[in-house]
Structure formats: C-alpha cells, structure tokens
Coordinates of C-alpha atoms (C1' of nucleotides) in Angstrom, one line a residue:
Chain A
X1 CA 16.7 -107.4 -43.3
X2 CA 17.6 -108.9 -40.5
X3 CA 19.4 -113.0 -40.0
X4 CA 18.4 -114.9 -37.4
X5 CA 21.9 -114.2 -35.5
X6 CA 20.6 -110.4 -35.3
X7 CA 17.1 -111.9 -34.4
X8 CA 18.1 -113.7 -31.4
X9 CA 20.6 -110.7 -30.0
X10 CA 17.4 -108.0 -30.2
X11 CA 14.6 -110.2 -28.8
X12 CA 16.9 -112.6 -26.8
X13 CA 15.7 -115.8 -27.9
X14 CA 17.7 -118.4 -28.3
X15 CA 18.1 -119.3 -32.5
X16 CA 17.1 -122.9 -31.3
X17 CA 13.9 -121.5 -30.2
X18 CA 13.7 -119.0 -33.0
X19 CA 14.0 -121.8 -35.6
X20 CA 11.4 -124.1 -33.0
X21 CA 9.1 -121.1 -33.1
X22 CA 8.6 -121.2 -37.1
X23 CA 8.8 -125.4 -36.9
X24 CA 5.6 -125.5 -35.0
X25 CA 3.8 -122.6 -37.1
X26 CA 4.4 -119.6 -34.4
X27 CA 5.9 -117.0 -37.1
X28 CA 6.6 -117.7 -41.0
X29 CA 10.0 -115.6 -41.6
X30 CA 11.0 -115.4 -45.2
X31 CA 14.0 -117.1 -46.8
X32 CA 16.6 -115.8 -48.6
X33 CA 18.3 -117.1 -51.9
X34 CA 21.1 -118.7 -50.5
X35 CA 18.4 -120.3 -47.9
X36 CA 18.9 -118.4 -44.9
X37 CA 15.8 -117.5 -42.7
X38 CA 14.8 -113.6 -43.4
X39 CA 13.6 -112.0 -40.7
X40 CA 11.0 -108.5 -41.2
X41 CA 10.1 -106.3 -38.4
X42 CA 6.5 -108.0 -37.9
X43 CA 8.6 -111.2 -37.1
X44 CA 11.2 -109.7 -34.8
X45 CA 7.4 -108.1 -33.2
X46 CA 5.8 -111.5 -32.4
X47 CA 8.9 -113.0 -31.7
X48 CA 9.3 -110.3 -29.1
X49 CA 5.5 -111.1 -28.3
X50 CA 6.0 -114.2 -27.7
X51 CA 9.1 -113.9 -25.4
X52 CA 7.0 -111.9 -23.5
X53 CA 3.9 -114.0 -23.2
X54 CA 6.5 -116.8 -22.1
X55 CA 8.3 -114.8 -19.7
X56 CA 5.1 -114.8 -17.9
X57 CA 4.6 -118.0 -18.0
X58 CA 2.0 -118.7 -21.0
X59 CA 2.1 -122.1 -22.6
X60 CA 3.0 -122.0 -26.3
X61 CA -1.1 -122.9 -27.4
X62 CA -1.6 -119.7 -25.1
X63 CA 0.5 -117.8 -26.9
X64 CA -1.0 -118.9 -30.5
X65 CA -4.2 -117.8 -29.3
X66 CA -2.8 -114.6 -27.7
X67 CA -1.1 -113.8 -31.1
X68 CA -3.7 -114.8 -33.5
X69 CA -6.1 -112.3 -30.7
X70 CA -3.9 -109.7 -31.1
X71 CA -4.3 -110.0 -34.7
X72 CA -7.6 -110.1 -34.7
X73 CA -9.2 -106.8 -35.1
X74 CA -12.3 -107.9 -33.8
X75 CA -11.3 -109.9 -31.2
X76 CA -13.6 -109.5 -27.7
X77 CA -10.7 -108.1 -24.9
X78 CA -12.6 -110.7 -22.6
X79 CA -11.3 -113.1 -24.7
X80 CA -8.0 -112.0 -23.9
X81 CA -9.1 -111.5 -20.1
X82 CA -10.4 -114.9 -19.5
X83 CA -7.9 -116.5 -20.7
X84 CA -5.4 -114.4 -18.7
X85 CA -7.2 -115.3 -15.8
X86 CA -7.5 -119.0 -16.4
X87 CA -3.0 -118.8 -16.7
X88 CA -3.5 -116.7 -13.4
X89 CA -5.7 -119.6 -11.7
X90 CA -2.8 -121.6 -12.9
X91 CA 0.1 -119.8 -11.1
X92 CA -1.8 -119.5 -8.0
X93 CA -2.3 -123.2 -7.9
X94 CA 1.4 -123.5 -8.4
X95 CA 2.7 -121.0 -5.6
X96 CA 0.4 -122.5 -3.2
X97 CA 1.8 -126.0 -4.0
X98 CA 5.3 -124.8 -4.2
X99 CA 4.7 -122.8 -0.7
X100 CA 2.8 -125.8 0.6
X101 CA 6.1 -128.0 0.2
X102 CA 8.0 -125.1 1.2
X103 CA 6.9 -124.8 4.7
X104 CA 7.0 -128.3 5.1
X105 CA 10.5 -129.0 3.4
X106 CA 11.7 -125.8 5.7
X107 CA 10.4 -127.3 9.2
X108 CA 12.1 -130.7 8.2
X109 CA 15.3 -128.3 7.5
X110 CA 15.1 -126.8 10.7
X111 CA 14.8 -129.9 12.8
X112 CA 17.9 -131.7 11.0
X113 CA 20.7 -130.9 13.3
X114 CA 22.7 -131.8 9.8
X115 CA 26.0 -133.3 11.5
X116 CA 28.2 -136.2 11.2
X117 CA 25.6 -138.8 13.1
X118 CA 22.9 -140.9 11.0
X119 CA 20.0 -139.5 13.0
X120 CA 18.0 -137.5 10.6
X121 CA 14.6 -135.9 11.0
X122 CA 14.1 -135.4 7.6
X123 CA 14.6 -139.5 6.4
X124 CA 12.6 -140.0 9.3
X125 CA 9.5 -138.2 7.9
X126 CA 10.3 -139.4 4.2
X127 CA 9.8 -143.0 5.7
X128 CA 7.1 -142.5 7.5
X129 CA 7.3 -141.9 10.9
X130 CA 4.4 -140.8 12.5
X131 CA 6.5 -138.6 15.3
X132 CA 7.4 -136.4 12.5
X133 CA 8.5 -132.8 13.5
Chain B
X1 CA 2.2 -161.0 -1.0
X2 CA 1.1 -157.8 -3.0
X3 CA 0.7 -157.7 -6.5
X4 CA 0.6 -154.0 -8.2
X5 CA -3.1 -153.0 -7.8
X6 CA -2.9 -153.9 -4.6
X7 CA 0.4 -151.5 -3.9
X8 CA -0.9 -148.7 -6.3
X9 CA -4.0 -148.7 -4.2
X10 CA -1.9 -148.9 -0.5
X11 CA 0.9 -146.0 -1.8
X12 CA -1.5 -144.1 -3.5
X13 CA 1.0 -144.4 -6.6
X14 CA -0.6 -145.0 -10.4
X15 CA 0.8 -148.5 -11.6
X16 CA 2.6 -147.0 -14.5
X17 CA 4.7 -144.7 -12.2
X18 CA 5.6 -148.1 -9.7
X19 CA 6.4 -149.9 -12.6
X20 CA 8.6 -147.0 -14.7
X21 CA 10.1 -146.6 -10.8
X22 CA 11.4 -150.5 -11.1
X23 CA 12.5 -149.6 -14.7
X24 CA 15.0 -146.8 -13.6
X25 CA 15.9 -148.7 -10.9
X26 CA 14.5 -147.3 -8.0
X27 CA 12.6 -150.3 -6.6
X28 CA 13.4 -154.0 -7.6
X29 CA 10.3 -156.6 -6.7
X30 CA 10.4 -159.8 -6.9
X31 CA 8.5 -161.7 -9.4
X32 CA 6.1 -165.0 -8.8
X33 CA 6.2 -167.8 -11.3
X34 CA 3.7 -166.0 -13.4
X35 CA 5.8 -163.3 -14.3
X36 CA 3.8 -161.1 -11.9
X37 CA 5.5 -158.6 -10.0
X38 CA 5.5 -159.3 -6.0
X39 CA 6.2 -156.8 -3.4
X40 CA 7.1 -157.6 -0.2
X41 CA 7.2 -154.9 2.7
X42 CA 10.0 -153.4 1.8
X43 CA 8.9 -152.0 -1.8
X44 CA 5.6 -150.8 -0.2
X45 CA 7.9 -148.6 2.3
X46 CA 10.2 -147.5 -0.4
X47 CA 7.3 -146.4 -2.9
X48 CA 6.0 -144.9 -0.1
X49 CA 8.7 -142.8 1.1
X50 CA 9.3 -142.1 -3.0
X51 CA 5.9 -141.0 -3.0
X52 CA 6.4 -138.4 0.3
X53 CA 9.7 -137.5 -1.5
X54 CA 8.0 -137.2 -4.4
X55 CA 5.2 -135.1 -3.3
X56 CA 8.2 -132.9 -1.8
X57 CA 9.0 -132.2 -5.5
X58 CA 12.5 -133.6 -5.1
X59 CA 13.7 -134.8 -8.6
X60 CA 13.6 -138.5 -9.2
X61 CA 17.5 -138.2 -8.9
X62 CA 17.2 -136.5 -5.3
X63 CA 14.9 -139.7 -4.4
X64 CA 17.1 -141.9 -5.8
X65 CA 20.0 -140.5 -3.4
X66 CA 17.5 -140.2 -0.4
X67 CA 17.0 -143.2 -0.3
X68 CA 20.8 -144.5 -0.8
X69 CA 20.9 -142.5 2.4
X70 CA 17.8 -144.0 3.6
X71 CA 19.5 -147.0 3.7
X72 CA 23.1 -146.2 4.6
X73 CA 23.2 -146.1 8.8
X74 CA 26.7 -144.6 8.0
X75 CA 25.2 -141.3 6.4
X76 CA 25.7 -138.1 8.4
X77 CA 22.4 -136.1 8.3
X78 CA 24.5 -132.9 6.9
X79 CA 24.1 -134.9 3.6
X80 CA 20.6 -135.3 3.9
X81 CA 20.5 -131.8 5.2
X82 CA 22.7 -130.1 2.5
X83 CA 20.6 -131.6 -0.2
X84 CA 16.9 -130.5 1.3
X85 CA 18.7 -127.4 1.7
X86 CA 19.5 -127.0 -1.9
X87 CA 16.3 -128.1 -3.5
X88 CA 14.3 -125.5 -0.6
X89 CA 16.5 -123.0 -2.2
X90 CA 15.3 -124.1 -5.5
X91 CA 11.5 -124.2 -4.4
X92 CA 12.1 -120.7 -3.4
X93 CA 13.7 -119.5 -6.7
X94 CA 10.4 -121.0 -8.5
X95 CA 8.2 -119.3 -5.5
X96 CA 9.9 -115.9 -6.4
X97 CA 9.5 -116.1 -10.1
X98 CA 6.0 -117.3 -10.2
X99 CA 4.9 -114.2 -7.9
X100 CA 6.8 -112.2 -10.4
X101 CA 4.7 -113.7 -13.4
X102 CA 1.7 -113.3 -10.9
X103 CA 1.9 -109.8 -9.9
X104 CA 2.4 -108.6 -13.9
X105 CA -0.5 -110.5 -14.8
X106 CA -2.7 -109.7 -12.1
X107 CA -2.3 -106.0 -13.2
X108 CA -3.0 -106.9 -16.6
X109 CA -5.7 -108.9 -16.2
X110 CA -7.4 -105.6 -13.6
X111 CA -6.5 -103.4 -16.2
X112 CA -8.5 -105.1 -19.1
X113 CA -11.7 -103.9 -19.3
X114 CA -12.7 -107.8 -20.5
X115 CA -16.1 -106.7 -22.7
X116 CA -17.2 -107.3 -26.3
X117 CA -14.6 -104.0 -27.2
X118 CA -11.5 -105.0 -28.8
X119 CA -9.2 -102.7 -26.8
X120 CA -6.6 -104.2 -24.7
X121 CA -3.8 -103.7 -22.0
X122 CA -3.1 -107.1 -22.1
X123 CA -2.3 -107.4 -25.6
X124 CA -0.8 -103.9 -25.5
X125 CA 1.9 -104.8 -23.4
X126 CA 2.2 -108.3 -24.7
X127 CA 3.2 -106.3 -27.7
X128 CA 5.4 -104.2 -26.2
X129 CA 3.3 -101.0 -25.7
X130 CA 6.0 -98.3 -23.5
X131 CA 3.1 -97.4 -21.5
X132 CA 1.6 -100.5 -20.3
X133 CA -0.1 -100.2 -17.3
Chain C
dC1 C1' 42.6 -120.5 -51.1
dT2 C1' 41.8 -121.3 -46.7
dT3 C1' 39.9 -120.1 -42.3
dG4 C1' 36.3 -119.0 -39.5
dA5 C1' 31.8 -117.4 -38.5
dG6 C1' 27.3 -118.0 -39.4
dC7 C1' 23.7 -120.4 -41.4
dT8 C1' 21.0 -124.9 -42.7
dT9 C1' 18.7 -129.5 -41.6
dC10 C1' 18.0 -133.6 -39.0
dC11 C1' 18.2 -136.6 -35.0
dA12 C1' 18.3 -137.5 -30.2
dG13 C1' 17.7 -136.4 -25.5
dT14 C1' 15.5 -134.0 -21.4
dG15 C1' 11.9 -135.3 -16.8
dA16 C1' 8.6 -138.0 -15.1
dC17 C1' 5.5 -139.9 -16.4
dT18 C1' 1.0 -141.3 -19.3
dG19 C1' -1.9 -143.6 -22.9
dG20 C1' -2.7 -147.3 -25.7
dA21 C1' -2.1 -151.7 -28.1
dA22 C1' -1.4 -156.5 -28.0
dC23 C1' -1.2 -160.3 -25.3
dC24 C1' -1.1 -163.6 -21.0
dT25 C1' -3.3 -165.3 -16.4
dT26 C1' -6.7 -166.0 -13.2
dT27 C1' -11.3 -166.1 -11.5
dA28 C1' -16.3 -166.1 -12.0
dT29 C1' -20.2 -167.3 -14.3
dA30 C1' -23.5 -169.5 -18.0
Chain D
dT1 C1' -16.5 -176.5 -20.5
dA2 C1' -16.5 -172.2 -22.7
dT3 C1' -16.1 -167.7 -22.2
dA4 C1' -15.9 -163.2 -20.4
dA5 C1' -14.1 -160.0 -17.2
dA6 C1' -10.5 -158.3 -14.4
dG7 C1' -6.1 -158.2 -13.5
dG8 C1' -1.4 -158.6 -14.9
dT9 C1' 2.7 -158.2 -18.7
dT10 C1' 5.7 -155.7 -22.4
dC11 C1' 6.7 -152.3 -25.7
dC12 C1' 6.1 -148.1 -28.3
dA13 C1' 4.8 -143.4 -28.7
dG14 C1' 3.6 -139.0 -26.9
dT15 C1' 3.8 -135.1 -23.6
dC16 C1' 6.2 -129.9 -23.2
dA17 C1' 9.3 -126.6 -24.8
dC18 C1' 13.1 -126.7 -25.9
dT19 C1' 18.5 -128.0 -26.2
dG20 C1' 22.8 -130.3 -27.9
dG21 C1' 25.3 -132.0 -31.5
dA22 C1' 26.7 -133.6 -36.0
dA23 C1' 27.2 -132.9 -40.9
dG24 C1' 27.2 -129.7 -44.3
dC25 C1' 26.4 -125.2 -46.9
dT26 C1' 27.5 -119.9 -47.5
dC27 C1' 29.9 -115.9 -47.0
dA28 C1' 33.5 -112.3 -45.8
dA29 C1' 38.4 -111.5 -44.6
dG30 C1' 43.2 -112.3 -45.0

DNA sequence: CTTGAGCTTCCAGTGACTGGAACCTTTATA
DNA sequence: TATAAAGGTTCCAGTCACTGGAAGCTCAAG
C-alpha cells in the first residue's frame, strides 16, 4: 500500500497533479480510514501511463481516451493510431511555427548590433518598417 | 477617427484581444462622448507592433517592455537585444523538446500496425512495455 | 506532550485570451 | 415615427493543466 508521498517519488508526478489526476476522474485511488488517499499498483500503472502520454505531449482528454483504449480489450489499434497521428499533425504544426519565428527572431538577432546607441533593427521591424533586415 | 471594428479590421487583431490589451494596460484610447473607444494613429501603430510582437510569440510582458523601449530614444539596443536573445533561446528549448515528443511518436505511430486488431506498440509503451519499439 | 512530517480540503492564480449575456448608440428602412 | 440591425459597451465565466498557499487533521519519534 502505497501514500501518495511514495506515489509521486516512483512515477514522479507532482502530489498536486496526483490529487488533480483523481479530481477530474483520471484514476480512482482508494482511501484509507484515517482518510488518506490509498494507492494499488493499477494506480501507480496509469499514473505512470499518464506521465508518459504527457511527456509526449498528449492533452489530458487524449490521455482519457488513450487509457480507457488501453483498457479496452477490444479496442481497434487504429483507434490508437489515428489518434496518435492527429497529436503528431499537432506537433508538426507547432515546430514549424516555432521554427518559422525562429528564423525570423534569429535574423533580427543577428542584425542588432546590441550596443549602447538607440538604433535597433529589431524595434525597427516590430514597428513596421518596411526596410526590415 | 477609428472606432474598434475599424482597428480590429486594419491590425488584423480580434476586438476582444484590443480591448483586454487597453485593460492590462498596454494601449490607452481615447474615448468620444459616447463612451466609444477612439484610436488615433498612435494605438493603430502600437497594436500593430503588439500584434508583430505578438506573432513573434513574445509574452505579453516582453511586449509590454518592447514597447517601453519602443518609446524610450534613450534605450541601448543591447536591451532590446539581450531580451530577443533570451526568448530565441527559449523558442529553441520548445523546438528541441517538441522534436523529442515528435521523433517518439513518429516511431510509435510506424510501428502500430493501425487495423481492426487490438494489439499495440503504442499503448504498449504508453504502459511501460521494456521492449517498446 | 510536543514537534515535525505528511496527509487532507478548499480557494485563488497562472497566460492570453474567448464566449456570452445584457444593455446602449447609431443608422437604415417600413 | 417605430423598429430593427449593426455596431459599440461592460462584466462574468471559462479555457488548460496545473501550482501555491492556508488551515487543519494524523501519525511516528523523542
């Protein structure tokens, strides 16, 4: 039997998010008589799970459906796939944004000489000039 | 005169943002005896620049001390310099771990077979399966 | 018997908006 | 002139996934 001080050393989830987990329905620990949360090992499993899922970057109603899928005996693995591949659409979307203002932010970098004097290249783009770098 | 369709239209910005914008304190329009907000040349250039800023994914704070340099002729560009510098560093750290997320994923979701069966690498190493793909 | 660690709940705040309700003003039309 | 539509206003609540903090209970050690 495990507390949720244990709980959150072995999976290495916060106790906030432990405790946030079971508010919004993710796992159902047991209590104990004096009230504490009871942890078995099919908790410390999804909770493990779900750090997982998170780490790469699933949204919490992702990672409901992935759990209640991997519960699911029956469950279709192109269930799973699609929506794997709908998160992966997502990231892509993301790096090419972030790399998109990347490249920009880096040229406006480059071109600021970044000295004592007011002249900047990079408040110069921000306002609008159309000479931008 | 503007009133704020007009300037949601010209920046490209939704009304609620300009109007949460003059809340926080980024932008400060005038008003005509109606009680309708006016904008004068000035607001259009700063939502615009907020918007470019913005779009540069600097935090609302970051905008907020662009533009106090924006408006300073005193500032040395290494200010404005040292800050892009900071949030490109930042933009890189998300860059690095979303193509960390991508590159687990990606193998996942090619290793899923994706069919009616319920079999899984997905949910295998989701649930912590040693010899995930 | 007190101290401290660990647990509990509940409330508020984060960032940057976004949606919606309820209401006021202006302009166009019947 | 009545009214309806289009535009403006404020205020409140919700988003997402936690996170911090306060107040209070339980338990083991000294």
């Amino acid at each position: 039997m495990s507390t949720i001080g244990d709980v959150a050393e072995r999976t290495g989830l916060p106790q906030k998010t432990i405790r946030y987990y079971e508010e919004i329905g993710l796992i159902r620990p047991a209590r104990s008589a004096n009230g504490y949360r009871h942890f078995r090992e099919s908790d410390l499993h999804k909770l493990a799970f779900l750090g997982r899922a998170r780490a790469l970057g699933f949204s919490i109603e992702d990672c409901r459906t992935l759990l209640g899928l991997y519960e699911d005996n029956t469950r279709e693995s192109a269930s799973v796939k699609a929506l794997a591949e709908g998160h992966l659409a997502e990231i892509d979307r993301k790096i090419d944004q972030l790399q998109s203002m990347r490249a920009t932010l880096a040229d406006l970098v480059t071109a600021c000489h970044g000295d004592d004097r007011p002249d900047c290249p990079i408040l110069a783009d921000l306002s609008g000039d159309e000479d931008a770098p």
